[in-house]
Short mmCIF file of C-alpha atoms and ligand atoms in Angstrom, two decimals:
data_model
loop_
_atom_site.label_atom_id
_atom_site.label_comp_id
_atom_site.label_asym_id
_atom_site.label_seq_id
_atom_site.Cartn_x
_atom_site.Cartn_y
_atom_site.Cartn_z
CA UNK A 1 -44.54 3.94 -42.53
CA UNK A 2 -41.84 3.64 -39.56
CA UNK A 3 -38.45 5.28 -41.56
CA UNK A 4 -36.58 2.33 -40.56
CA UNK A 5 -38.51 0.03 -42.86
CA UNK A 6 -38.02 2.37 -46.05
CA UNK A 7 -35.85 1.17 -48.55
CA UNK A 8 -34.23 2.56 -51.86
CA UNK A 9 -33.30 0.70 -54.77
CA UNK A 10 -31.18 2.61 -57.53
CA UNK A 11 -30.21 0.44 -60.47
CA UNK A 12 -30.31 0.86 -64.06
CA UNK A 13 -31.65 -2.30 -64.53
CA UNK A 14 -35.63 -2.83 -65.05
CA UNK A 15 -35.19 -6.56 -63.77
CA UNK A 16 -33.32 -5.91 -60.92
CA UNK A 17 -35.24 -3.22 -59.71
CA UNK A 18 -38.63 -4.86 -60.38
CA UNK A 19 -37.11 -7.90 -58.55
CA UNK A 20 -35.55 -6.37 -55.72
CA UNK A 21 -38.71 -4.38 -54.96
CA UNK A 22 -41.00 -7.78 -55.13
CA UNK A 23 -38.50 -9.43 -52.78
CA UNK A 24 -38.25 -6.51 -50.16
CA UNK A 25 -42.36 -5.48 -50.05
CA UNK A 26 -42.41 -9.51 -49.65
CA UNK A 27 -40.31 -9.00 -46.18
CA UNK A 28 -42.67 -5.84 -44.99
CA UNK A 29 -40.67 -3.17 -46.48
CA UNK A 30 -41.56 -0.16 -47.89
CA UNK A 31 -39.64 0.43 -51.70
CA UNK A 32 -38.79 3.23 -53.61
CA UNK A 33 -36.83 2.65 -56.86
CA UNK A 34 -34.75 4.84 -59.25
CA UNK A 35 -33.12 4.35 -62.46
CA UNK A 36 -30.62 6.77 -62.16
CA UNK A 37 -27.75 8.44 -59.94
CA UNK A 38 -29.35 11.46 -59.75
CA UNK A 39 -33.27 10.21 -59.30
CA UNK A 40 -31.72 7.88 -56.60
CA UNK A 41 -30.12 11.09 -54.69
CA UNK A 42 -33.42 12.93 -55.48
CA UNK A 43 -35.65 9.97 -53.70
CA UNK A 44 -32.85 9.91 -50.75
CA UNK A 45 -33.53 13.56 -49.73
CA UNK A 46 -37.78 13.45 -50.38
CA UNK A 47 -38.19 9.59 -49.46
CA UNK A 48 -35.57 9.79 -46.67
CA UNK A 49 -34.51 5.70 -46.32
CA UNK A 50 -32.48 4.43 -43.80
CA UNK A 51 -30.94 1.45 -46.14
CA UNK A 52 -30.00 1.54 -49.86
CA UNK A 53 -29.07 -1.29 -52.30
CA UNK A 54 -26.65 0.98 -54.88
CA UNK A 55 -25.73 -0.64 -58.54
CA UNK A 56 -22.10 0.40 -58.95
CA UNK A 57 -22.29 0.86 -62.31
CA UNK A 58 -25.01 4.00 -63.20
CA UNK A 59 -25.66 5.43 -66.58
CA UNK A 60 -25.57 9.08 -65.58
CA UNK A 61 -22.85 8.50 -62.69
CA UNK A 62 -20.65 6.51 -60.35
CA UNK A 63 -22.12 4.26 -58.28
CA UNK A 64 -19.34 5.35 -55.83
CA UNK A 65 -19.61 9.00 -56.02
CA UNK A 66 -23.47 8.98 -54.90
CA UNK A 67 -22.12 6.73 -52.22
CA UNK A 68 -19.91 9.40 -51.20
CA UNK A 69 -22.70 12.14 -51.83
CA UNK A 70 -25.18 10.25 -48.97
CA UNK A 71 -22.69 9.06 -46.69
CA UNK A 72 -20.95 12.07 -46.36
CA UNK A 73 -24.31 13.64 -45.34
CA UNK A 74 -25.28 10.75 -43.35
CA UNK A 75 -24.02 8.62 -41.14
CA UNK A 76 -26.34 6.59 -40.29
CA UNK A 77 -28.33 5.64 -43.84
CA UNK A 78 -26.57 1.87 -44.18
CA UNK A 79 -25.96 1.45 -48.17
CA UNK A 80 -25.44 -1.83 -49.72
CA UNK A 81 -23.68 -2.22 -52.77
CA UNK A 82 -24.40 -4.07 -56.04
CA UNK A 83 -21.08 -5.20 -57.45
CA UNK A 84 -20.06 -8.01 -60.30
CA UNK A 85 -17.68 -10.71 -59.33
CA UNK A 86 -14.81 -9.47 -61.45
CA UNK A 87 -14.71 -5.74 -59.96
CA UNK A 88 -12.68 -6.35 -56.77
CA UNK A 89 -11.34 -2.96 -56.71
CA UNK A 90 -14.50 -1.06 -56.93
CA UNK A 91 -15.68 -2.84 -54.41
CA UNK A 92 -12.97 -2.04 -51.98
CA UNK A 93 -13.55 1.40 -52.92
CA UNK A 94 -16.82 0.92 -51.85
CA UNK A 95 -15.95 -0.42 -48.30
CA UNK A 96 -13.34 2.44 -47.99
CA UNK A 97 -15.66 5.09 -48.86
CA UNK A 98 -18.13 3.73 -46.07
CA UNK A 99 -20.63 1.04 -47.93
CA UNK A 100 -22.35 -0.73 -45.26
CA UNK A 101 -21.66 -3.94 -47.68
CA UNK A 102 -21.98 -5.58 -50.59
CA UNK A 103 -23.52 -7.74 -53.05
CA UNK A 104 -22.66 -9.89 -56.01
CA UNK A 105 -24.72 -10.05 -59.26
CA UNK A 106 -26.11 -11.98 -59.47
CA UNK A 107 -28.32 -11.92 -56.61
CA UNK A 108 -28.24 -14.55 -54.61
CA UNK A 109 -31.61 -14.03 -52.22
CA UNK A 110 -30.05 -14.98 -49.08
CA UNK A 111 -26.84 -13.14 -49.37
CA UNK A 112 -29.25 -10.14 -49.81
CA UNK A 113 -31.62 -11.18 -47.02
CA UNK A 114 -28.87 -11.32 -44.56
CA UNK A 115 -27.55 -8.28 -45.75
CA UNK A 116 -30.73 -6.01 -45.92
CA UNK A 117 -31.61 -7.50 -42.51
CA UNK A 118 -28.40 -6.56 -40.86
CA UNK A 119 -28.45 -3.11 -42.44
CA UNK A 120 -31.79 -2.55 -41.03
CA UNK A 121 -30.86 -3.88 -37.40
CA UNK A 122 -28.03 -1.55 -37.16
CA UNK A 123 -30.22 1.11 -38.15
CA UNK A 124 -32.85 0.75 -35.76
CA UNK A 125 -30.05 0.28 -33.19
CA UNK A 126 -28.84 4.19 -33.87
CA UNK A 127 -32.15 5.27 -33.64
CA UNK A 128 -33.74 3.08 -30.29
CA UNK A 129 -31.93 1.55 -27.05
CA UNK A 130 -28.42 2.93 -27.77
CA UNK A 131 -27.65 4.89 -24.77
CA UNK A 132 -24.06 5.98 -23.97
CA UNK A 133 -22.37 9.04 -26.07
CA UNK A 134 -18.72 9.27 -26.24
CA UNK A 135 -16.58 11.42 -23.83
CA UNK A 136 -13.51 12.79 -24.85
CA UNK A 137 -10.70 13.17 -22.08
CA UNK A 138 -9.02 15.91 -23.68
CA UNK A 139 -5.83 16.63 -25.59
CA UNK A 140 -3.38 14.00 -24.06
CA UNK A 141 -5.76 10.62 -22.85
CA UNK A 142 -2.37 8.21 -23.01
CA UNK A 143 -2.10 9.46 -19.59
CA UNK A 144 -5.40 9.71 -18.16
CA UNK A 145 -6.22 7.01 -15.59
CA UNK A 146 -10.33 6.18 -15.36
CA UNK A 147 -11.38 5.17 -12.79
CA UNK A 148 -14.13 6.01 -10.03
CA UNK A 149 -14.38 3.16 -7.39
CA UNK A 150 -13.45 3.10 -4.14
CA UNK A 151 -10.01 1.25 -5.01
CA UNK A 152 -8.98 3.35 -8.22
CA UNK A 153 -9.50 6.44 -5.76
CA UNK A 154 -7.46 5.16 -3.45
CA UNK A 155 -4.84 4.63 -6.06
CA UNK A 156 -5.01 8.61 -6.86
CA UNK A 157 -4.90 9.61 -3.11
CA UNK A 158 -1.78 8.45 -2.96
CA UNK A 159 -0.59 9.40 -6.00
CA UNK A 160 -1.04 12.75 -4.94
CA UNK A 161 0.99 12.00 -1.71
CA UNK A 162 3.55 10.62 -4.02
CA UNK A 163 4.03 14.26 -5.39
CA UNK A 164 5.44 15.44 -2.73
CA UNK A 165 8.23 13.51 -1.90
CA UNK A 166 10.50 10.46 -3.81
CA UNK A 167 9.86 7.58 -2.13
CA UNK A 168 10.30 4.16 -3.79
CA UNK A 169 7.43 2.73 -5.22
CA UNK A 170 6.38 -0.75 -6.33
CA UNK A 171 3.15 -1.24 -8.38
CA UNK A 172 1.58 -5.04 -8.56
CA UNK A 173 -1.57 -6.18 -10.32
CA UNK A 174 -2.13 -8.70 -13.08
CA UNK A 175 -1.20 -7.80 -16.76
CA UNK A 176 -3.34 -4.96 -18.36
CA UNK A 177 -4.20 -3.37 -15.38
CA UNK A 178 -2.58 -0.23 -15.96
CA UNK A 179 0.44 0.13 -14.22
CA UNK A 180 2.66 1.66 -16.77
CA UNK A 181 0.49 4.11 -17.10
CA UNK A 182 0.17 4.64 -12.87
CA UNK A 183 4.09 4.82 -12.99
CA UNK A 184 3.53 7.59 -15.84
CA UNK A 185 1.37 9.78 -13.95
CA UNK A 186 3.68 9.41 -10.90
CA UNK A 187 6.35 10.77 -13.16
CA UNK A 188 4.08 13.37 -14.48
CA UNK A 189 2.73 14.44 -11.29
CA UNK A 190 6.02 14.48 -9.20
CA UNK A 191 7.16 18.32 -10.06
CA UNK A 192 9.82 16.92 -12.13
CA UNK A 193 7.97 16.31 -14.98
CA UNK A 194 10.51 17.60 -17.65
CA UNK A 195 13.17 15.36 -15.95
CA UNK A 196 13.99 11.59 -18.10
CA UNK A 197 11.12 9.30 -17.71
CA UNK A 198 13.85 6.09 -18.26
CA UNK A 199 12.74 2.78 -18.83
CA UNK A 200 14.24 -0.71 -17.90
CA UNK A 201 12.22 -4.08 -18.71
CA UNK A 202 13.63 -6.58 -16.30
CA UNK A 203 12.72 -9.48 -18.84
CA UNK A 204 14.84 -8.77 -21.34
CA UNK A 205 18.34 -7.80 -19.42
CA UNK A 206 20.70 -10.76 -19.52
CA UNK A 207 23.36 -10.46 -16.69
CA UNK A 208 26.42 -9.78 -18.58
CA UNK A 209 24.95 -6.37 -20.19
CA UNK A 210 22.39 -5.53 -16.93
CA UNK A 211 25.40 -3.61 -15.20
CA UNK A 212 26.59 -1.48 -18.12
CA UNK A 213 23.14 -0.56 -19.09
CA UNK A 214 22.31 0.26 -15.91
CA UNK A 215 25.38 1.96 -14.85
CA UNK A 216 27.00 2.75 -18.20
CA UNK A 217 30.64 2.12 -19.08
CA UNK A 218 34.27 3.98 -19.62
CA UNK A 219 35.63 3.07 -22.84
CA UNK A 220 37.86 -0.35 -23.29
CA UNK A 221 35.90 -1.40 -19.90
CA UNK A 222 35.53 -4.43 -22.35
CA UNK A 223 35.40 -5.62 -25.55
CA UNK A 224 33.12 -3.86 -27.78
CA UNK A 225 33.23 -0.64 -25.67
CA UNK A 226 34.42 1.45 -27.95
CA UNK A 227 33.24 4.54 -26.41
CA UNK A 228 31.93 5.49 -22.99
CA UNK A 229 28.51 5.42 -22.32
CA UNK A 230 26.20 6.70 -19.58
CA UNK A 231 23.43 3.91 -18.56
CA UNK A 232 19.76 4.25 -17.54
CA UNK A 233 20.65 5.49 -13.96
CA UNK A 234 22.36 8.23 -15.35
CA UNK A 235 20.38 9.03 -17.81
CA UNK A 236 17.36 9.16 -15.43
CA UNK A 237 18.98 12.32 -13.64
CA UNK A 238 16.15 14.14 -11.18
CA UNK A 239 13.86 12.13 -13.42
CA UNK A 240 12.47 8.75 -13.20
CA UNK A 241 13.22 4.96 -13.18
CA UNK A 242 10.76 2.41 -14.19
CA UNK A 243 11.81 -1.80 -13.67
CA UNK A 244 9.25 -3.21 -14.94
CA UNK A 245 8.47 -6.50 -14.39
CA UNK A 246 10.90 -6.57 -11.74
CA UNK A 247 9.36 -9.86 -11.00
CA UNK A 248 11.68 -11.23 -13.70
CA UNK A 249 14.68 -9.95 -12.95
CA UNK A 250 17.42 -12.56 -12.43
CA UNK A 251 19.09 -13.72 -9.35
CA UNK A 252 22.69 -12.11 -9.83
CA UNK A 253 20.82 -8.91 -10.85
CA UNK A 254 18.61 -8.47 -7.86
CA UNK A 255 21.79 -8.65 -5.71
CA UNK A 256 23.28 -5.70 -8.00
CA UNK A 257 19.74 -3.74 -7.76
CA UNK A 258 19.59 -3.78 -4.15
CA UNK A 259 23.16 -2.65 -3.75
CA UNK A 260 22.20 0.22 -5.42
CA UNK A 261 18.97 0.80 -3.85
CA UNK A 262 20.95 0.35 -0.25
CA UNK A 263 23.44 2.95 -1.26
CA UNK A 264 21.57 5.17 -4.46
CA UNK A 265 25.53 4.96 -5.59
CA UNK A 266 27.05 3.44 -8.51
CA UNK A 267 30.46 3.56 -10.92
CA UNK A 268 30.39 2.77 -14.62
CA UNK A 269 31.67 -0.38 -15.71
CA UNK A 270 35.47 0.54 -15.92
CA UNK A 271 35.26 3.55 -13.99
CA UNK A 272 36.22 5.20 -10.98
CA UNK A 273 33.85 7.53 -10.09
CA UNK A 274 31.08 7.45 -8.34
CA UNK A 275 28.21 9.09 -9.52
CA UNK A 276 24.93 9.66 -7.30
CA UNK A 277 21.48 8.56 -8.16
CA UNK A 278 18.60 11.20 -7.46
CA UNK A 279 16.02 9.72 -9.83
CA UNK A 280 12.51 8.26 -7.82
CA UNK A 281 12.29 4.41 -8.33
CA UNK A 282 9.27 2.85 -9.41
CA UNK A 283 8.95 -1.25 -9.85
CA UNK A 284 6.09 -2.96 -11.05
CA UNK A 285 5.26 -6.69 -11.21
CA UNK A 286 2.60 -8.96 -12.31
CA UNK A 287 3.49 -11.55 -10.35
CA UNK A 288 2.84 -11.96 -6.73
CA UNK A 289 6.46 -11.25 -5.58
CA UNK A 290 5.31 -12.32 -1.71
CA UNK A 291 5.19 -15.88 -3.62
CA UNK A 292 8.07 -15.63 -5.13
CA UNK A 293 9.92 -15.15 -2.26
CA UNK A 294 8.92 -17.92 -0.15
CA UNK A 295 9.70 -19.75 -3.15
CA UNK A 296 13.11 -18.48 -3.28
CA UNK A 297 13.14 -16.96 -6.45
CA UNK A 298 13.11 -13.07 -5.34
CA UNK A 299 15.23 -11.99 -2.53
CA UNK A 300 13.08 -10.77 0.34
CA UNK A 301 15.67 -7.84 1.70
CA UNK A 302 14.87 -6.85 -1.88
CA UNK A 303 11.30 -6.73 -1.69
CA UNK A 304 11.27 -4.54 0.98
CA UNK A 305 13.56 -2.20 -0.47
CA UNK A 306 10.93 -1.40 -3.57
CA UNK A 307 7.86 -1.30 -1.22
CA UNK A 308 8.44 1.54 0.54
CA UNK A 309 4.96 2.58 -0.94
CA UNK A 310 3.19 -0.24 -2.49
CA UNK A 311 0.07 0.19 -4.92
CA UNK A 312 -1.97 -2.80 -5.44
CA UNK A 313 -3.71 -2.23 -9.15
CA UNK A 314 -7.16 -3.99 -9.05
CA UNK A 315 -8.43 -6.44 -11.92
CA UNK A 316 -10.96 -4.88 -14.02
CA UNK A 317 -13.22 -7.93 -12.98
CA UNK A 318 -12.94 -6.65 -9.63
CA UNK A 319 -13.94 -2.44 -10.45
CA UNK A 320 -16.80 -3.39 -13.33
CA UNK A 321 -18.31 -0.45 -12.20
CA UNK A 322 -15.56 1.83 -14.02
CA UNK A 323 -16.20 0.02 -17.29
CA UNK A 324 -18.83 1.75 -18.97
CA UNK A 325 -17.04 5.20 -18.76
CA UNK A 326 -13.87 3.18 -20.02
CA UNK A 327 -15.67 2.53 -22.83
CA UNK A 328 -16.97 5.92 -23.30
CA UNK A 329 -12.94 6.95 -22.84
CA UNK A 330 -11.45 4.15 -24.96
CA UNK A 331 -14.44 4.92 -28.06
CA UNK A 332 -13.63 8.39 -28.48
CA UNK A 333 -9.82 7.61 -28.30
CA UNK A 334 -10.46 4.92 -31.01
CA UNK A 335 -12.50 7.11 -33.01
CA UNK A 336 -9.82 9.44 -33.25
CA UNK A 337 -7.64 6.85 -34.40
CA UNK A 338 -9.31 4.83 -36.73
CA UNK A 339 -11.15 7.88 -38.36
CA UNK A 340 -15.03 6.29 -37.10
CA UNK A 341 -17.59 7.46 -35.37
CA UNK A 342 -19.20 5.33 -33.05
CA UNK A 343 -20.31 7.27 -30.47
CA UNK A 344 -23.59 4.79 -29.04
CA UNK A 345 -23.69 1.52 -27.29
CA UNK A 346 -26.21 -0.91 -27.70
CA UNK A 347 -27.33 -1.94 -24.33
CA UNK A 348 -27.15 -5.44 -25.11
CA UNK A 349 -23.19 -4.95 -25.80
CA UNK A 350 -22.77 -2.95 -22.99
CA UNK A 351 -24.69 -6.30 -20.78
CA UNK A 352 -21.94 -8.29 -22.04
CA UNK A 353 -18.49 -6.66 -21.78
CA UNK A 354 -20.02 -6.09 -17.98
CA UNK A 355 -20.94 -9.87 -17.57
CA UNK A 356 -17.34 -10.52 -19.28
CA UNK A 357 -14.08 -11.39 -17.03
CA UNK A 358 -11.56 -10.14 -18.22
CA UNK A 359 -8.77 -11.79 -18.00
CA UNK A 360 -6.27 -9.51 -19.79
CA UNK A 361 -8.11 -5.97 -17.88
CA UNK A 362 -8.15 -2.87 -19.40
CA UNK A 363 -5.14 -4.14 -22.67
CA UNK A 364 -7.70 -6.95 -23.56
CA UNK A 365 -10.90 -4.09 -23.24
CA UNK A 366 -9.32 -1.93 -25.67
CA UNK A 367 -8.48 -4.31 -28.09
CA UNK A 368 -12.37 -5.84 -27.84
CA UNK A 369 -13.33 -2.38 -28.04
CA UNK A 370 -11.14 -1.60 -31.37
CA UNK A 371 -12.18 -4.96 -33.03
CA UNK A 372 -15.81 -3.96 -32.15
CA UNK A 373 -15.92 -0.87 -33.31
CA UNK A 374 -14.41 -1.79 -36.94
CA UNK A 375 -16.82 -4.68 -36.86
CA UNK A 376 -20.02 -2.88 -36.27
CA UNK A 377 -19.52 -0.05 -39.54
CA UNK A 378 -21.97 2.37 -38.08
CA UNK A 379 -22.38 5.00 -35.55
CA UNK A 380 -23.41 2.48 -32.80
CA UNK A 381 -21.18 -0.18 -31.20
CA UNK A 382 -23.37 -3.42 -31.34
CA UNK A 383 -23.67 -6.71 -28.86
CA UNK A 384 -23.19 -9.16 -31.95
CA UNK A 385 -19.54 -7.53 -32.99
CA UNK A 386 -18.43 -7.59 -29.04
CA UNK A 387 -19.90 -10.82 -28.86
CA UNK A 388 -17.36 -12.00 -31.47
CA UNK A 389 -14.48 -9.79 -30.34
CA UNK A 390 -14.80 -11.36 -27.51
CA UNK A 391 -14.29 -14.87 -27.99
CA UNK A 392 -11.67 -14.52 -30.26
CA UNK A 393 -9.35 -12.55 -27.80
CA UNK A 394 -10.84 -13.83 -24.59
CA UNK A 395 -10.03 -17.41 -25.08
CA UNK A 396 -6.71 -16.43 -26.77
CA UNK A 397 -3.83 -17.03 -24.08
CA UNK A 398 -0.92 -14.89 -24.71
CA UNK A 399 1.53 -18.04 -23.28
CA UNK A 400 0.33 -20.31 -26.02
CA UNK A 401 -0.69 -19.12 -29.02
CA UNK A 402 -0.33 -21.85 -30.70
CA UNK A 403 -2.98 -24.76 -30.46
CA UNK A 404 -5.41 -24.49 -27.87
CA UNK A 405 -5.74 -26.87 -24.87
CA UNK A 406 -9.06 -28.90 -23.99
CA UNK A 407 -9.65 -26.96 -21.15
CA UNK A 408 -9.26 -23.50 -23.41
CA UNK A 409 -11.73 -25.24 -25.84
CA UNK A 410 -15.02 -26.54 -23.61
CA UNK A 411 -14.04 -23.26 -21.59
CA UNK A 412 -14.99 -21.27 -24.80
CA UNK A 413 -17.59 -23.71 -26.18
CA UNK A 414 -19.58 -22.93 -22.63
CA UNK A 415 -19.14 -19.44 -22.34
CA UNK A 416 -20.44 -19.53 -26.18
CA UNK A 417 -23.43 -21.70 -25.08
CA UNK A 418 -24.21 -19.35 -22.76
CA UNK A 419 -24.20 -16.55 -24.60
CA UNK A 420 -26.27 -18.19 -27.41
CA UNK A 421 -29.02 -18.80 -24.72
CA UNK A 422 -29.05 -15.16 -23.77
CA UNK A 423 -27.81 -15.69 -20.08
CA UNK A 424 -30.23 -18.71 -19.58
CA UNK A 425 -28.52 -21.25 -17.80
CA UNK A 426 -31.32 -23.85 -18.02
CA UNK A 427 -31.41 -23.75 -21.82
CA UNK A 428 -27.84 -23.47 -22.16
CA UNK A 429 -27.40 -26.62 -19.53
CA UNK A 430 -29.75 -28.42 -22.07
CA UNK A 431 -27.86 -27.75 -25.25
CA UNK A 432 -24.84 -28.62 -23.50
CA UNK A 433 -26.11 -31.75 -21.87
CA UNK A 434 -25.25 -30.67 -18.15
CA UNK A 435 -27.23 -30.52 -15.15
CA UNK A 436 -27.94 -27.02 -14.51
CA UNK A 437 -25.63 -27.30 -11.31
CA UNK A 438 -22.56 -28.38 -13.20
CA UNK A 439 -22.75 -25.33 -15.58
CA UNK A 440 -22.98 -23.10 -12.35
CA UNK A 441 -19.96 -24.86 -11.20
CA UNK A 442 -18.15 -24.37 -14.35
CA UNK A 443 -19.18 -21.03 -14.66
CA UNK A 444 -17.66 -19.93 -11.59
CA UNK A 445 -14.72 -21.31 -11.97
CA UNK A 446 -14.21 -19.22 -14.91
CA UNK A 447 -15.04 -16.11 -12.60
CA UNK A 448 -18.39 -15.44 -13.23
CA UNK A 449 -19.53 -15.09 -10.10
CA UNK A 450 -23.18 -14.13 -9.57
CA UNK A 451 -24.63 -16.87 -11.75
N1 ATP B 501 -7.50 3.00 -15.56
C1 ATP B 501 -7.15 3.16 -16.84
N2 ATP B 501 -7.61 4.21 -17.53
C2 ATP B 501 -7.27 4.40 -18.82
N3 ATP B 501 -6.48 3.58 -19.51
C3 ATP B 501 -6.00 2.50 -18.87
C4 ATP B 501 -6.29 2.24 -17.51
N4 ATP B 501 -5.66 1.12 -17.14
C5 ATP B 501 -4.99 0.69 -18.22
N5 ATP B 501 -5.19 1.51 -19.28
C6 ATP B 501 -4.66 1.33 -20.63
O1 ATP B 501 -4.60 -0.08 -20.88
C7 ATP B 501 -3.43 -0.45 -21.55
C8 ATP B 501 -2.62 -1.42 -20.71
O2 ATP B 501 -2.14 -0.75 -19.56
P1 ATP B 501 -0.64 -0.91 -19.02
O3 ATP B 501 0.30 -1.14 -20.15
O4 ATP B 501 -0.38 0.24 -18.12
O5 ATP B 501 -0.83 -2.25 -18.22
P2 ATP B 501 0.23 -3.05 -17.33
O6 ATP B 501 -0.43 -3.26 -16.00
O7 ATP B 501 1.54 -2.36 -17.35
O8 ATP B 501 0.29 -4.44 -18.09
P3 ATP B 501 1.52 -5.53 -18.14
O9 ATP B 501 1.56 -6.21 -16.80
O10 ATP B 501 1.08 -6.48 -19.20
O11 ATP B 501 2.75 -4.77 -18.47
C9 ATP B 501 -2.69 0.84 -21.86
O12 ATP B 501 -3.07 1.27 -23.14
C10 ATP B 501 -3.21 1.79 -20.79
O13 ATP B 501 -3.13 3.12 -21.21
MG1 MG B 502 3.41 -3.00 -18.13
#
């Protein structure tokens, strides 16, 4: 008998147990049963199953504390729980202390079907096609940029050329990219690491306050300044500067940026002296500041000023080859923080965050990744809990979060179609009622380019 079709039933209950075991031999599997906590962990270590149905309630023991017994020992045996209606807090005891999932008394014969079949899929996932173990970039991975194609090396060449001198930099590449994280490792690899790292976020700096929190003020420069106080230039030092999303930065403010880019000088708001600015300037934008010049809306003497070195940050759509040791980065960095262990990949779920676009880069593959991972409750990351992480965030547009436009919807209600067909375009043109053509057509214009 293959392991993965052994099954353990340990309930106190002669009915349940005879019934359980008539249902499950029904299906193919192969049943053990015990009557007690500790015949049940006796049959786990000779009979060795890979899924369990548990009573909660033992005579000899808590249901819970065998739970804890196996799955403490083993991570991958999947154990189902039998609860009754009114015990809501056993069973999120159960969940917390790593139950696969569980079931209501009484049975209901599809709620256990589903459940037992699940339970078994996952298990034979861990064992079979799961390639993919985790790999753990070391102590510090916030700044640790992944990344192997021809682009993202680029990217690190000049990085490195960065180190040795201070020359303005302006990062651009659509949201999620990475490029707070590029301006971090500029920082951290300039020499000057211990220096301020200072932040300013061009969206949220109204004019009237831009100047003193840039510059800083002397006391009684106006109202409300009741003491001096040095601004983000200042504060910077040898250090760094980050504007991001300079892209956003007002009209009157760009003129009072590129002053002080033209002259690296500046006074506090009420002052008189003038202090010099030594910290390196990095900018980054998501929007495609060449356009928003010609439309007037960014000053073009500007522009030039931040791009003395320019980076152009790829969309993950565009470097798919990086993503499967992404995911090997981002799982063991999600491990760590969510206390799991999922350290495999089905192949299936690695097919479709590849055949995915992306639309929100590396940001939107973490939180897929995260979602996944708490979705799939086992050591192996599966295709059916990416396939629903993904079109919950995917089709979710962080402009409107609110109700979702027509477009949005028959955008998602393809992709789903697809999906559902497993990649076949002339089943899922059928279902949908479109020529096979059409869907291609669609399909492209959401990105997906080699259908
Ligand atoms: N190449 C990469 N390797 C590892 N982590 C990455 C990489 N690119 C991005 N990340 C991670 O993805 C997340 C989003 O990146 P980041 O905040 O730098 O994006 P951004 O380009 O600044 O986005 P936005 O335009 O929305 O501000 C962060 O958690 C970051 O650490
Ligand atoms: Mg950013």
């Amino acid at each position: 008998m293959q392991a993965i079709r052994k099954v353990l039933v340990i309930d106190d209950e002669p009915s349940i147990r005879e019934s359980l075991e008539m249902f499950l031999t029904e299906k193919g599997l192969s049943v053990a049963a015990a009557a007690t906590g500790k015949e049940g962990l006796a049959l786990w270590r000779s009979y060795e199953p890979k899924v369990i149905i548990l009573d909660i309630r033992l005579p000899d023991s808590s249901g819970l504390d065998i739970l804890r017994e196996i799955t403490s020992r083993d991570t991958d045996v999947k154990v189902i729980m039998i609860t009754a209606h009114h015990d809501m807090e056993s069973t999120i005891e159960a969940m917390r202390r790593g139950a696969y999932d569980y079931i209501h008394k009484p049975l209901d014969v599809d709620e256990l079907d589903h459940a037992v079949a699940m339970a078994q899929h996952i298990a034979a996932a861990s064992e079979s096609n799961a390639a993919l173990v985790c790999k753990d970039p070391g102590p510090d991975p916030r700044h640790y940029i992944v990344g192997n194609t021809p682009s993202m090396r680029s990217i690190f060449k000049t990085i490195g050329l960065l180190s040795r001198n201070r020359a303005t930099v302006l990062i651009e590449g659509e949201t999620g990219t990475g490029k707070d994280l590029i301006a971090r490792v500029i920082h951290e690899s300039s020499g000057l690491q211990d220096q301020p790292y200072v932040t300013v976020d061009c969206t949220t700096l109204v004019d009237t306050l831009l100047e003193s929190e840039l510059f800083g003020h002397e006391r009684g420069a106006f109202t409300g300044a009741v003491e001096s106080k040095k601004g983000r230039l200042e504060l910077a030092g040898r250090g760094t500067i980050f504007f991001d999303e300079v892209g956003d930065l007002p009209g009157p403010l760009q003129a009072k940026l590129l002053r002080f880019l033209e002259y690296r000088e500046f006074t506090r708001v009420g002052g008189t002296q003038t202090y010099r600015s030594q910290a390196r300037i990095i900018a980054a934008t998501n929007r495609n500041l060449v356009d928003l010049t010609r439309k007037g809306r960014f000053r073009e003497d500007l522009l030039f000023r931040l791009k003395v070195i320019s980076l152009h940050v790829p969309p993950l759509r565009e470097r798919i080859e990086d993503l499967p040791e992404m995911v090997q980065v981002f799982l063991a960095e999600i491990n760590r923080e969510l206390q799991t262990k999922v350290t495999r990949v089905e192949k299936e779920a690695m097919n479709r965050l590849r055949s995915y676009t992306w639309p929100g880069n590396v940001r939107e593959l973490k939180n897929v990744l995260t979602k996944a991972v708490m979705e799939s409750r086992g050591s192996v990351l599966l295709a059916d809990a990416v396939k629903d992480s993904l079109t919950e965030i995917g089709t979710e547009l962080p402009l409107n979060k609110g109700l979702r436009t027509l477009d949005e919807v028959e955008k998602e209600h393809i992709l789903q179609s697809v999906f559902q067909a497993d990649g076949n375009l002339s089943a899922a043109a059928r279902a949908l009622g479109l020529s096979r053509p059409t869907l291609r057509k669609r399909l492209k214009q959401y990105g997906y380019y080699g259908v």
